[in-house]
Each structure stands twice: as C-alpha cells, then as structure tokens.
Coordinates of C-alpha atoms in Angstrom, one line a residue:
M996 CA 21.9 -30.6 -8.8
T997 CA 22.9 -26.9 -9.8
E998 CA 24.8 -25.1 -7.6
I999 CA 22.9 -21.7 -6.7
D1000 CA 24.9 -18.4 -6.2
Y1001 CA 23.2 -17.3 -2.9
A1002 CA 25.4 -14.2 -2.6
R1003 CA 24.1 -12.9 -6.0
L1004 CA 20.6 -13.7 -5.5
A1005 CA 20.6 -11.9 -2.2
Q1006 CA 21.5 -8.5 -4.2
L1007 CA 18.2 -8.8 -6.2
S1008 CA 14.9 -6.9 -5.0
P1009 CA 12.9 -9.8 -2.9
F1010 CA 9.9 -9.3 -5.7
E1011 CA 12.6 -10.5 -8.6
L1012 CA 13.8 -13.1 -6.0
K1013 CA 10.5 -14.3 -5.5
D1014 CA 10.2 -15.6 -8.9
T1015 CA 13.0 -18.2 -8.3
L1016 CA 11.5 -19.0 -5.0
I1017 CA 8.1 -19.6 -6.6
S1018 CA 9.9 -21.8 -9.3
L1019 CA 11.3 -24.0 -6.3
A1020 CA 8.2 -24.1 -4.4
S1021 CA 6.3 -25.3 -7.4
S1022 CA 8.7 -28.0 -8.5
Q1023 CA 6.8 -31.1 -6.8
A1024 CA 3.5 -31.9 -8.7
S1025 CA 2.5 -33.6 -5.7
R1026 CA 2.5 -30.6 -3.5
T1027 CA 0.8 -27.3 -3.8
M1028 CA 2.8 -24.1 -3.7
L1029 CA 1.8 -21.7 -0.9
N1030 CA 3.0 -18.3 -1.7
A1031 CA 3.1 -16.1 1.6
G1032 CA 5.2 -13.8 0.1
R1033 CA 2.4 -12.1 -1.8
G1034 CA 0.5 -9.0 -0.5
N1035 CA -2.5 -9.3 -2.8
P1036 CA -5.6 -9.9 -0.1
N1037 CA -8.0 -12.7 -0.9
F1038 CA -10.9 -10.7 0.6
L1039 CA -12.7 -7.7 -0.7
A1040 CA -15.6 -5.5 -0.4
T1041 CA -18.5 -6.7 -2.3
L1042 CA -21.4 -4.1 -1.5
P1043 CA -19.6 -1.2 -3.1
R1044 CA -19.0 -3.4 -6.3
R1045 CA -22.7 -4.3 -6.5
A1046 CA -23.6 -0.8 -6.2
F1047 CA -21.0 -0.1 -9.0
F1048 CA -22.9 -2.7 -11.5
A1049 CA -26.4 -1.3 -10.3
L1050 CA -25.2 2.1 -11.1
G1051 CA -23.8 1.1 -14.6
R1052 CA -27.4 -0.5 -15.5
F1053 CA -29.1 3.0 -14.4
A1054 CA -26.3 4.8 -16.5
V1055 CA -27.0 2.7 -19.6
E1056 CA -31.0 3.2 -19.4
E1057 CA -30.1 7.0 -18.9
S1058 CA -27.9 7.1 -22.1
E1059 CA -30.4 5.1 -24.2
M1060 CA -33.3 7.4 -23.0
S1061 CA -31.4 10.5 -24.0
F1062 CA -31.4 9.2 -27.7
S1063 CA -34.4 7.1 -27.8
Y1064 CA -34.9 7.9 -31.3
M1065 CA -31.9 6.0 -32.2
P1066 CA -31.8 2.4 -33.4
E1067 CA -31.1 -0.2 -30.3
G1068 CA -27.5 0.0 -29.1
V1069 CA -26.9 3.8 -29.5
G1070 CA -27.0 5.9 -26.6
G1071 CA -26.4 9.7 -25.9
L1072 CA -24.8 11.6 -22.8
P1073 CA -27.1 11.7 -19.7
H1074 CA -29.6 14.5 -19.4
L1075 CA -29.1 16.5 -16.0
D1076 CA -32.8 17.7 -16.1
G1077 CA -35.0 15.3 -14.1
I1078 CA -32.5 13.0 -13.2
T1079 CA -33.0 12.8 -9.4
G1080 CA -36.8 11.4 -10.2
R1081 CA -35.4 8.9 -12.7
F1082 CA -32.9 7.5 -10.2
E1083 CA -35.5 7.1 -7.5
S1084 CA -37.6 5.4 -9.7
F1085 CA -34.9 3.2 -10.8
V1086 CA -33.8 2.3 -7.1
A1087 CA -37.6 1.6 -6.2
R1088 CA -37.6 -0.7 -9.1
H1089 CA -34.6 -2.6 -7.9
R1090 CA -35.3 -2.4 -4.1
D1091 CA -34.4 -6.0 -3.9
D1092 CA -31.2 -5.7 -5.0
P1093 CA -28.4 -4.7 -2.5
G1094 CA -26.4 -2.6 -5.0
A1095 CA -29.4 -0.6 -5.7
A1096 CA -30.3 -0.1 -2.2
F1097 CA -27.1 0.9 -1.2
L1098 CA -27.0 3.4 -4.1
R1099 CA -30.2 5.0 -2.5
R1100 CA -28.8 5.3 0.8
A1101 CA -25.5 6.7 -0.5
V1102 CA -27.2 9.4 -2.5
S1103 CA -29.0 10.3 0.6
Y1104 CA -25.9 10.3 2.7
V1105 CA -24.2 12.6 0.2
R1106 CA -27.1 15.0 0.3
D1107 CA -27.7 15.1 3.9
Q1108 CA -24.3 14.5 5.6
I1109 CA -21.8 16.2 3.0
G1110 CA -24.2 18.7 1.8
L1111 CA -23.8 18.2 -2.0
P1112 CA -26.2 19.1 -4.4
E1113 CA -28.3 15.8 -5.2
A1114 CA -29.3 16.1 -8.9
E1115 CA -25.4 17.4 -9.9
F1116 CA -24.0 14.4 -7.9
V1117 CA -26.2 11.8 -9.5
H1118 CA -25.4 13.2 -13.0
E1119 CA -21.7 13.2 -12.3
I1120 CA -21.4 9.7 -11.3
T1121 CA -23.9 8.5 -14.0
E1122 CA -21.8 10.2 -16.7
A1123 CA -18.6 9.1 -15.2
I1124 CA -19.5 5.4 -15.0
L1125 CA -20.1 5.4 -18.7
G1126 CA -16.7 6.9 -19.4
C1127 CA -18.3 9.0 -22.0
E1128 CA -16.4 12.2 -21.2
Y1129 CA -12.7 13.0 -20.4
P1130 CA -12.1 13.6 -16.6
V1131 CA -12.9 17.4 -15.8
P1132 CA -11.3 18.7 -13.9
P1133 CA -8.4 16.1 -14.5
R1134 CA -7.2 16.1 -10.9
M1135 CA -10.3 14.8 -9.8
L1136 CA -14.0 14.9 -10.7
K1137 CA -15.3 18.1 -8.6
L1138 CA -18.1 16.2 -6.4
T1139 CA -16.1 12.8 -6.5
E1140 CA -13.2 14.5 -4.9
K1141 CA -15.4 16.0 -2.1
V1142 CA -16.8 12.6 -0.9
V1143 CA -13.3 11.0 -1.1
R1144 CA -11.7 13.6 0.8
E1145 CA -14.1 12.9 3.6
Y1146 CA -13.0 9.2 3.7
I1147 CA -9.3 10.4 3.8
V1148 CA -9.7 12.8 6.5
K1149 CA -11.9 10.2 8.6
E1150 CA -9.5 7.4 8.3
M1151 CA -6.3 9.4 8.2
V1152 CA -6.4 12.4 10.2
G1153 CA -9.1 11.7 12.5
G1154 CA -10.7 15.2 12.8
L1155 CA -7.4 16.8 13.6
L1156 CA -7.8 18.7 10.0
S1157 CA -10.7 20.2 8.1
S1158 CA -11.5 18.3 4.9
A1159 CA -12.0 21.7 3.2
D1160 CA -8.1 22.3 3.7
V1161 CA -7.3 19.1 1.7
D1162 CA -7.0 18.8 -2.3
L1163 CA -6.7 15.3 -4.0
F1164 CA -5.1 14.0 -7.2
A1165 CA -6.8 10.7 -8.3
V1166 CA -4.1 8.4 -9.5
E1167 CA -3.7 4.7 -10.7
G1168 CA -2.7 3.4 -7.2
G1169 CA 0.1 3.8 -4.7
T1170 CA 2.8 3.1 -6.8
A1171 CA 1.5 5.7 -9.6
A1172 CA 1.5 8.1 -6.9
M1173 CA 5.2 7.8 -5.5
T1174 CA 6.1 7.8 -9.3
Y1175 CA 4.4 11.1 -9.9
I1176 CA 5.7 12.8 -6.7
F1177 CA 9.6 11.8 -7.2
N1178 CA 9.3 12.9 -11.0
S1179 CA 7.5 16.2 -10.2
L1180 CA 10.1 17.2 -7.3
R1181 CA 12.9 16.4 -9.8
E1182 CA 11.2 18.4 -12.6
N1183 CA 10.5 21.4 -10.3
R1184 CA 14.1 21.5 -8.9
L1185 CA 13.1 20.5 -5.5
I1186 CA 15.4 17.5 -5.4
A1187 CA 18.5 17.3 -7.3
P1188 CA 21.2 14.7 -7.8
G1189 CA 23.3 14.3 -4.5
D1190 CA 20.5 15.4 -2.4
K1191 CA 19.6 13.5 0.8
V1192 CA 16.8 11.5 1.1
A1193 CA 15.7 9.9 4.6
I1194 CA 14.0 6.6 4.3
G1195 CA 12.1 5.2 7.4
M1196 CA 13.2 1.5 7.5
P1197 CA 12.3 -1.3 6.9
V1198 CA 10.1 -0.2 4.0
F1199 CA 8.7 -1.6 0.9
T1200 CA 11.7 -2.3 -1.1
P1201 CA 11.1 -0.2 -4.4
Y1202 CA 11.2 2.8 -2.1
I1203 CA 14.9 2.0 -1.3
E1204 CA 15.5 1.3 -5.3
I1205 CA 14.1 4.4 -6.5
P1206 CA 16.1 7.1 -5.1
E1207 CA 19.3 5.2 -6.3
L1208 CA 18.3 5.3 -9.9
S1209 CA 20.0 7.5 -12.5
D1210 CA 16.8 9.4 -12.8
Y1211 CA 17.5 10.6 -9.4
R1212 CA 20.8 9.7 -7.8
L1213 CA 19.9 10.6 -4.5
V1214 CA 21.7 9.8 -1.2
E1215 CA 19.7 7.5 1.1
V1216 CA 20.1 8.2 4.9
P1217 CA 18.3 5.2 6.8
V1218 CA 16.1 6.0 9.6
N1219 CA 16.0 2.6 11.3
A1220 CA 13.1 1.4 13.5
D1221 CA 14.5 -0.7 16.3
P1222 CA 12.6 -4.1 16.6
E1223 CA 13.5 -4.1 20.0
M1224 CA 11.1 -1.3 20.7
G1225 CA 8.2 -2.6 18.7
W1226 CA 9.6 -1.5 15.3
Q1227 CA 9.2 2.1 16.6
F1228 CA 11.9 4.8 15.7
P1229 CA 14.3 6.0 18.4
Q1230 CA 15.0 9.5 19.2
A1231 CA 18.5 9.3 17.8
E1232 CA 17.4 7.9 14.4
L1233 CA 14.7 10.8 14.1
D1234 CA 17.2 13.4 14.8
K1235 CA 18.6 12.7 11.4
L1236 CA 15.8 14.5 10.1
A1237 CA 17.2 17.8 11.7
D1238 CA 20.1 17.7 9.2
P1239 CA 19.3 20.5 6.7
A1240 CA 21.0 18.5 3.8
V1241 CA 18.1 16.2 4.1
K1242 CA 15.6 17.2 1.7
V1243 CA 12.8 14.7 2.1
F1244 CA 11.6 12.0 4.4
F1245 CA 10.0 9.0 3.3
V1246 CA 8.0 6.8 5.5
T1247 CA 5.5 3.9 5.2
N1248 CA 3.0 4.0 7.8
P1249 CA 2.3 1.5 9.2
S1250 CA 5.2 -0.2 8.1
N1251 CA 6.0 -2.7 5.3
P1252 CA 6.8 -5.3 6.6
P1253 CA 6.7 -5.2 10.2
S1254 CA 3.1 -3.8 9.7
V1255 CA 3.6 -1.6 13.0
K1256 CA 1.9 1.9 12.8
I1257 CA 4.1 4.8 14.3
D1258 CA 2.8 5.6 17.9
A1259 CA 1.8 8.6 19.5
K1260 CA 5.5 9.5 20.9
G1261 CA 7.0 8.9 17.6
L1262 CA 4.6 11.3 15.8
E1263 CA 5.1 14.0 18.4
A1264 CA 8.8 13.5 18.0
I1265 CA 8.6 14.2 14.1
A1266 CA 6.2 16.9 14.6
A1267 CA 8.6 18.6 17.1
I1268 CA 11.6 18.4 14.7
V1269 CA 9.6 19.9 11.7
S1270 CA 7.9 22.8 13.9
E1271 CA 11.5 23.4 16.1
K1272 CA 14.1 22.7 13.5
R1273 CA 13.1 21.8 10.0
P1274 CA 10.0 23.5 9.0
D1275 CA 11.2 23.2 5.4
L1276 CA 11.4 19.3 5.3
I1277 CA 9.2 17.6 2.7
I1278 CA 7.6 14.5 4.3
L1279 CA 6.1 11.6 1.8
T1280 CA 3.9 9.3 3.8
D1281 CA 2.5 6.0 2.2
D1282 CA -0.5 5.0 4.4
V1283 CA -1.9 2.2 2.5
Y1284 CA -2.2 0.0 5.7
G1285 CA -3.6 2.6 7.8
T1286 CA -7.2 1.4 7.3
F1287 CA -6.0 -1.9 9.0
A1288 CA -4.8 0.0 12.1
D1289 CA -6.6 0.6 15.6
D1290 CA -7.1 4.4 16.0
F1291 CA -4.6 5.3 13.1
E1292 CA -3.0 8.8 12.9
S1293 CA -1.1 9.7 9.7
L1294 CA 1.8 12.2 9.8
F1295 CA -0.4 14.3 7.5
A1296 CA -2.5 14.9 10.7
R1297 CA 0.5 16.2 12.8
C1298 CA 2.4 18.1 9.9
P1299 CA 0.0 18.7 7.2
R1300 CA 1.7 21.5 5.7
N1301 CA 4.9 19.6 5.3
T1302 CA 3.5 16.3 4.1
A1303 CA 2.1 14.6 0.9
L1304 CA 0.0 11.6 1.9
V1305 CA -0.4 8.6 -0.4
Y1306 CA -3.2 6.2 0.0
S1307 CA -4.3 3.3 -2.1
F1308 CA -7.6 1.6 -2.1
S1309 CA -6.0 -1.6 -3.3
K1310 CA -5.6 -3.6 0.0
Y1311 CA -8.3 -2.4 2.3
F1312 CA -11.1 -3.3 -0.3
G1313 CA -9.4 -5.8 -2.2
A1314 CA -8.9 -3.9 -5.4
T1315 CA -5.3 -4.2 -6.6
G1316 CA -6.7 -4.9 -10.0
W1317 CA -8.7 -1.4 -10.2
R1318 CA -5.5 0.7 -9.7
L1319 CA -7.1 3.1 -7.3
G1320 CA -5.1 5.8 -5.2
V1321 CA -5.0 9.4 -4.3
I1322 CA -2.4 12.0 -3.4
A1323 CA -3.7 14.3 -0.5
M1324 CA -2.0 17.7 0.2
H1325 CA -2.9 20.7 2.3
R1326 CA -3.6 23.9 0.4
D1327 CA -0.9 25.9 2.2
N1328 CA 2.1 23.5 2.0
V1329 CA 5.6 23.7 1.9
L1330 CA 6.0 22.4 -1.7
D1331 CA 4.5 25.5 -2.9
R1332 CA 6.5 27.7 -0.6
A1333 CA 9.7 25.9 -2.0
L1334 CA 8.8 26.6 -5.4
A1335 CA 8.4 30.3 -4.5
S1336 CA 11.9 30.6 -3.0
L1337 CA 13.8 28.8 -6.1
P1338 CA 16.5 30.9 -7.7
E1339 CA 15.1 33.1 -10.3
E1340 CA 17.0 31.0 -12.9
D1341 CA 15.0 28.1 -12.0
R1342 CA 12.0 29.8 -11.8
K1343 CA 12.2 30.9 -15.4
A1344 CA 12.9 27.5 -16.6
L1345 CA 9.9 26.4 -14.9
D1346 CA 7.9 29.2 -16.2
E1347 CA 8.8 27.8 -19.7
R1348 CA 7.8 24.4 -18.8
Y1349 CA 4.4 25.4 -17.5
R1350 CA 3.6 28.1 -19.9
S1351 CA 1.3 26.3 -22.1
L1352 CA -1.1 25.6 -19.0
T1353 CA -1.5 29.3 -17.4
P1354 CA -0.4 32.9 -18.3
D1355 CA 0.8 32.9 -14.5
P1356 CA 2.8 29.6 -14.2
R1357 CA 4.6 30.9 -10.9
N1358 CA 1.3 30.6 -9.0
L1359 CA 0.7 26.9 -10.4
A1360 CA 0.3 24.8 -7.3
F1361 CA 2.7 21.5 -6.5
L1362 CA -0.4 19.3 -7.0
D1363 CA -1.3 20.7 -10.5
R1364 CA 2.2 20.3 -11.6
L1365 CA 1.9 16.7 -10.7
V1366 CA -1.2 16.5 -12.8
A1367 CA 0.7 18.2 -15.7
D1368 CA 3.9 16.0 -15.2
S1369 CA 1.9 13.0 -15.3
R1370 CA 1.1 13.7 -19.1
S1371 CA 4.3 15.4 -19.7
V1372 CA 2.7 18.9 -19.4
A1373 CA 1.8 19.0 -23.0
L1374 CA -0.9 16.4 -22.8
N1375 CA -2.4 17.7 -19.4
H1376 CA -5.8 18.3 -21.2
T1377 CA -6.1 14.6 -21.3
A1378 CA -4.7 13.6 -17.8
G1379 CA -6.6 12.4 -14.9
L1380 CA -7.7 8.9 -13.7
S1381 CA -10.5 7.1 -15.7
T1382 CA -14.0 8.2 -14.7
P1383 CA -15.2 4.8 -14.2
Q1384 CA -12.1 4.2 -11.8
Q1385 CA -13.1 7.2 -9.9
V1386 CA -16.5 6.2 -9.4
Q1387 CA -15.6 2.8 -7.8
M1388 CA -13.1 4.7 -5.6
L1389 CA -16.3 7.1 -4.6
L1390 CA -18.3 4.0 -3.8
F1391 CA -15.5 2.3 -1.7
S1392 CA -15.3 5.8 0.3
L1393 CA -19.0 5.9 0.8
F1394 CA -19.2 2.4 1.9
A1395 CA -16.7 3.1 4.6
L1396 CA -18.2 6.4 5.6
M1397 CA -21.7 5.0 5.9
D1398 CA -20.2 2.0 8.2
G1399 CA -21.0 3.7 11.4
K1400 CA -19.9 0.7 13.5
D1401 CA -16.9 -0.1 11.3
S1402 CA -18.2 -3.6 10.8
Y1403 CA -16.3 -4.2 7.6
K1404 CA -13.0 -2.9 9.4
A1405 CA -13.7 -5.3 12.3
A1406 CA -14.1 -8.2 10.2
L1407 CA -11.0 -7.7 8.2
K1408 CA -9.1 -7.2 11.6
K1409 CA -10.5 -10.5 12.8
V1410 CA -9.5 -12.4 9.8
I1411 CA -6.0 -11.3 9.4
R1412 CA -5.4 -11.6 13.3
S1413 CA -6.7 -15.1 13.4
R1414 CA -4.6 -16.0 10.8
K1415 CA -1.4 -14.8 12.5
K1416 CA -2.3 -16.5 15.7
A1417 CA -2.7 -19.9 13.7
L1418 CA 0.7 -19.3 12.1
Y1419 CA 2.8 -18.7 15.3
R1420 CA 0.8 -21.2 17.2
E1421 CA 1.6 -23.9 15.0
L1422 CA 5.4 -22.6 14.9
G1423 CA 5.7 -23.0 18.5
V1424 CA 6.8 -19.4 19.4
P1425 CA 4.6 -16.8 21.0
I1426 CA 3.1 -13.5 19.2
D1427 CA 4.3 -10.2 20.4
D1428 CA 1.6 -8.4 22.0
D1429 CA 1.8 -5.1 20.4
A1430 CA -1.1 -2.5 20.4
N1431 CA 0.5 -0.7 17.4
S1432 CA 0.7 -4.1 15.1
V1433 CA -1.5 -4.1 12.1
D1434 CA -0.8 -7.6 11.1
Y1435 CA -1.2 -7.3 7.4
Y1436 CA 2.2 -8.9 7.1
T1437 CA 4.6 -10.5 9.8
L1438 CA 8.3 -10.6 9.9
I1439 CA 9.4 -14.3 10.8
D1440 CA 12.4 -13.4 13.0
L1441 CA 15.2 -16.2 12.3
E1442 CA 16.7 -15.7 15.5
K1443 CA 13.5 -15.4 17.7
V1444 CA 12.3 -18.7 16.0
T1445 CA 15.3 -20.8 16.7
L1446 CA 15.8 -19.3 20.2
G1447 CA 12.2 -20.0 21.2
L1448 CA 12.2 -23.4 20.0
Y1449 CA 15.8 -24.7 21.0
G1450 CA 17.5 -22.3 23.1
R1451 CA 20.6 -19.6 22.6
D1452 CA 23.3 -22.1 21.6
F1453 CA 21.2 -23.3 18.8
A1454 CA 20.1 -19.7 17.7
D1455 CA 23.9 -18.7 17.7
W1456 CA 25.0 -21.8 15.7
V1457 CA 22.0 -20.9 13.0
R1458 CA 23.0 -17.5 12.8
D1459 CA 26.9 -18.2 12.4
T1460 CA 26.6 -21.2 10.2
Q1461 CA 23.3 -20.8 7.8
N1462 CA 23.1 -18.2 5.0
P1463 CA 19.7 -16.5 5.5
T1464 CA 19.0 -16.5 1.8
E1465 CA 19.7 -20.2 1.5
I1466 CA 17.2 -21.0 4.3
L1467 CA 14.6 -19.2 2.4
F1468 CA 15.6 -21.5 -0.8
R1469 CA 15.4 -24.4 1.5
V1470 CA 12.0 -23.6 2.9
A1471 CA 10.7 -23.2 -0.8
A1472 CA 12.2 -26.5 -2.1
E1473 CA 11.4 -28.5 1.0
T1474 CA 8.1 -27.1 1.9
G1475 CA 6.7 -25.5 -1.0
I1476 CA 6.4 -22.3 0.9
V1477 CA 7.3 -18.8 -0.5
L1478 CA 8.6 -16.0 1.9
L1479 CA 10.3 -12.9 1.3
P1480 CA 13.7 -11.7 2.4
G1481 CA 13.5 -9.2 5.2
K1482 CA 17.0 -8.1 4.4
G1483 CA 15.5 -6.7 0.9
F1484 CA 13.1 -4.4 2.8
G1485 CA 15.9 -2.9 5.1
A1486 CA 15.2 -5.2 8.0
P1487 CA 18.2 -5.5 10.5
H1488 CA 17.9 -9.3 11.2
P1489 CA 17.6 -12.2 9.0
S1490 CA 14.0 -12.8 8.5
G1491 CA 11.2 -14.0 6.0
R1492 CA 8.2 -11.7 5.4
A1493 CA 4.9 -13.6 5.1
S1494 CA 1.6 -11.8 4.1
L1495 CA -1.3 -12.6 6.3
A1496 CA -3.8 -11.4 3.6
N1497 CA -3.7 -13.8 0.7
L1498 CA -4.1 -17.3 2.2
N1499 CA -7.1 -19.2 4.3
E1500 CA -6.3 -19.7 8.2
Y1501 CA -5.7 -23.5 8.2
Q1502 CA -2.8 -22.8 5.5
Y1503 CA -1.1 -20.3 7.9
A1504 CA -1.4 -23.4 10.5
A1505 CA 0.4 -25.5 7.9
I1506 CA 3.0 -22.9 7.3
G1507 CA 3.8 -22.8 11.0
R1508 CA 4.0 -26.4 11.1
S1509 CA 6.3 -26.7 8.1
L1510 CA 8.6 -24.1 9.4
R1511 CA 8.6 -25.8 12.6
G1512 CA 9.5 -29.2 11.0
L1513 CA 12.4 -27.4 9.2
A1514 CA 13.8 -26.1 12.5
A1515 CA 13.7 -29.6 13.9
E1516 CA 15.8 -30.8 11.0
L1517 CA 18.5 -27.9 11.5
H1518 CA 18.5 -28.8 15.1
G1519 CA 19.3 -32.2 14.3
T1520 CA 22.2 -31.4 12.1
F1521 CA 23.2 -29.0 14.9
L1522 CA 23.3 -31.8 17.6
K1523 CA 25.4 -34.1 15.2
S1524 CA 28.0 -31.3 14.8
G1525 CA 28.1 -31.1 18.6
G1526 CA 27.4 -27.6 18.1
R1527 CA 30.3 -26.6 16.1
R1528 CA 30.2 -23.6 14.3
D1529 CA 33.2 -24.3 11.9
A1530 CA 31.3 -27.7 11.0
A1531 CA 30.1 -27.6 7.5
P1532 CA 26.2 -27.2 7.5
Q1533 CA 24.3 -30.4 6.3
A1534 CA 23.7 -30.1 2.4
S1535 CA 20.1 -29.9 1.2
P1536 CA 18.8 -30.5 -2.0
I1537 CA 17.5 -27.3 -3.5
A1538 CA 15.6 -29.0 -6.4
G1539 CA 12.7 -29.7 -4.3
T1540 CA 12.3 -33.4 -4.0
R1541 CA 12.1 -33.7 -0.4
T1542 CA 8.7 -34.3 1.8
S1543 CA 10.4 -35.9 4.7
K1544 CA 9.0 -35.6 8.3
G1545 CA 11.0 -33.0 10.4
E1546 CA 12.2 -34.2 13.8
G1547 CA 9.9 -33.3 16.8
P1548 CA 6.5 -31.6 16.2
G1549 CA 6.6 -31.0 12.6
E1550 CA 4.8 -32.9 10.3
E1551 CA 5.3 -33.8 6.4
R1552 CA 5.5 -30.4 4.9
G1553 CA 3.6 -29.4 2.0
A1554 CA 1.0 -32.3 2.2
G1555 CA -2.5 -32.0 1.5
I1556 CA -2.3 -28.2 1.0
T1557 CA -4.2 -26.0 -1.5
S1558 CA -3.7 -22.6 -2.7
H1559 CA -5.2 -19.7 -4.6
A1560 CA -2.1 -17.6 -4.4
G1561 CA -0.7 -16.3 -7.8
M1562 CA 2.3 -15.2 -9.2
T1563 CA 2.0 -11.6 -10.2
K1564 CA 4.0 -8.7 -9.1
E1565 CA 2.4 -6.5 -6.5
E1566 CA 2.3 -3.1 -4.9
P1567 CA 3.0 -2.0 -1.4

C-alpha cells in the first residue's frame, strides 16, 4: 500500500484534492462512485430552453426570408419592418409547442409590463440568437439588459432599489465576473500589493486563493462567520471592516459551503459600518445562491453605492455549461468616486490607458473600464458576451419574472431540502432548523456527528486521534463517496462539504447510511483502545478494497448505488 502524505495534500485547494478523492472512490469496479463534492446541479429549467430553440427556428426563417432570392442554405440579416406580424404568425402556427407559447407570452410581458417597444425587442432577440452581429453595446444588448435588470432587482434587491439606477455587464459566468473585477481594480490603481482585503469566511475557496496570487499580493483579513450563531457574522468580526486599511470586503451570500444567507441583523450591521465609518469601502458580493433562499436580500440592496453584485445563472437554472452571469452596479458608486480622487499621476497614467476609447477618459465609468479591460482595452470594440448567450440569459430571466407564484423556485427548494432530510435521517443526527439556511450545500461537521452518535468521549477521541483529511480519504476509499474538506473553504471545524444539488434523494440516504457505518467502525476502534488518545488509530487500507459492514446501524457501503456525477471542475 502506498503511504499518503496527508499534511501535503491538506494544502491543496479542495477542487484539486477532489481528483485524488475521486480516484479512490472509483477504485472498485463493483461500486459506483457518489461525487457529493460536486456543485453542478442535476436539475434545470426546461421551458426557457424550449423557448430558445423555438426562437431559433423563427430567426432562421427570418434570415432565409431576407435573402429569399439566394440558393437554399444562404440567409441574410433579419428585417425590422413587419417583424411583429411575422412573429405572431409563427407562434400561432406553433401554438402547440410549449416553447413558442412561452415566447408569445414573453413578448407580451415585455411590452405590457416592462414597457419596451415590441418590434425592436423581437428584432433584437431574433438577430441575437443568430449570432450574426457583434454584441452592441458590448457591455450588454440594450433591451436585453433592461429585462435582465428587472430580474436581478426583483430577486436580489426586493424592490428596495429602482432598476433605473442599475447598470449590468453580461459576462461568462460568476468566475469570469470576479476575474474581471479583481483585474480592473488593480489596473485602475484602486488596489495595490500590500492592501488589505476582508473576506467573509467560510467562502468558495478560489476567492481565498486569488488575492494571494503574485498578480495582486493582497493581505487577507478573515471575517469569520460563527457556526454557533448559525453561520452569521459576529459584530466583533464585522468591526474589522472599520479599519481604513481594508480596501475591499468580499463575501458570498448565501455562503459557500455553509449555505446560509446573511440575516437582517448582519445586513444592518454592515450597512451601519459603511454609513458611519467606511463610506469608501468597496464591497464585492457573489449572490449566486440567493435565488434558492427565502426572502433573500443582497448587500447590494443595503449598500448599493458601495457594492458590485455578481450573479450567475448557472446553479438556479442548471446552466453551468452556458457560462452566464452579470455584474450589477449602481450608477452612482464609490468606485467611480475613487477613480476621481486618485493622485494626478495615476489619473494621467489611466488617461493614457483608455485614451483610445474616448476623448475624455477621466469620465469613463468603472463598469465601462471593466468591459474594456476584459479585452485588454485595445480590443474593446469586440468585447461582450456572445449574443446567443445573452438571449438564453434573457429567457431565463423572463421565465422567473413571469412565474408569479414562484412555482419553479418552490420546486427546487423542495428537492434540495428533501435530499438534506434524507441524508441526515440516515446519518442519525438532527438537522439544524435555521430559517436562513439555503441548503444547496451542507457542511457535515465531524464533531457534531460523532457527538450526536456516540457522545462526548468519542467525539473528543476522534478530534485528538484522527486526521480530518485522512477521514475524507477513508470515506472515499471505503464507501465510494466524495466529500470536499471544509478546511479548504475556511471552515473553523473539521468537516466535509456535500452538495445537495447533484445526486438523487435515495443516493443521499445511502451517503448518510455509509457515513454512519464508518462512524461505527471508528467507534469500535475507540472501544478497543479503551478511549486512549495516545493509542495509534487502527490502520485502514486507502486503496479502496473494503466493502465491510459497519458496526451498528450502517449497511454495506457503496453497494447497489448509481450516480450520474461527473468529474469536471466547477464554479461557485
């Protein structure tokens, strides 16, 4: 058996460590691996996809009609004149197609509820889905932005902010958004090596790793959520934001992996610090899981002028492969004011950087600089998210806006919460009843599980004698289950992150039983040692050759379980 250096592996990012865990979990041909570490959902929104393909058929007809004198297979650009009538004829001919029926209602909604001109809107999305023009404007298509903005304000802000005050930049998912933001902050002299960045912990692990890169060399200030407070931020931790040396506060809300939204008290406390002590504080909030929460409210709602909001469509709509996201900013924001107050030497350098874009670069907004920087400035004229991607984003937004009863949201909440109940029911420990929990992920706390199953003496023995990383390797090798280490996300206690989005309910029940069986094995070792904490823990084969039954309530682990989980990397 090859000896594994757990101390060295513990230094890896969880998303790199997972490849080794997957290899161990897949080592037995008779057992199917269950990758509970993967955040890619196994659910998705179908109706807006049906609408996308129906719109594609209409768009191709429009293209062929505009070049009807050409041979078959050659089309032209869609014509604006008469397009509304032709669209109405198309959806009438395809009235039995759910996608076409959705398009008909969507166009009516855009016209009557948002107040956009019908012909211009139909023409914009028809041309966009064909992908036959560069994105114009490059930041986001004009009418598409207005619709998506309504969705973002509804879901993230809850009516506390006028949509007219918000601008969007359409980007290739949430990770691209963060990459662009950090890059533009650096390029525009708003952050520099040695500056402090506060990070709400635990957090999606790349957000811990990015500031440490040689590109940025920022000093990280952890703002730690307290698990004993339901993963809310204590006031003493939030008070770290009052330090004027902290330039940026980065937070995921709801959190990843605790999957808990910041409560009203926490939002109020942060807003008070910004208002009373830090009006210059830059806030970056990644709210990808906000649409899974009950009554969600973003920091963007409380501190709109200080906050850049990042939202990805990937998880809620099951669209990780589409790469769809937006950066939202208030038109009157602290970033633009910070640019205006830079030293003259820096302002002259930035004048030179952006002089090819405008004769007055000093008035170029930070959001427009983001667009330019995303294409190294010189290629700004070809910037922007592909237009077919923008159309799918638009249709996802309309799907949610038109769902007056939030039926889709309720269905997804029911799915992931039923999975969580199944996991913890079979694991044999109670679920924390928390109104702020979103349940996309769950942190399986090693101490809580061992304490709940066998009491304090056993929990203390596990804490003192077992390597948490080794336990995850044993879980993978002996049960075929992949969990990611909570430590890599900044969690304060040994734990494993399990996604509740990518497997089926019976599989989560099987995971609970398997983990309970492994705990029973450890408890047997504890009893044989007499509870001695200086006793060497029982060796276990890491090659993954065991399928033994656990002592007590566990069953044969890994048997008869199927999984559709893949092995690709993920975003938040």
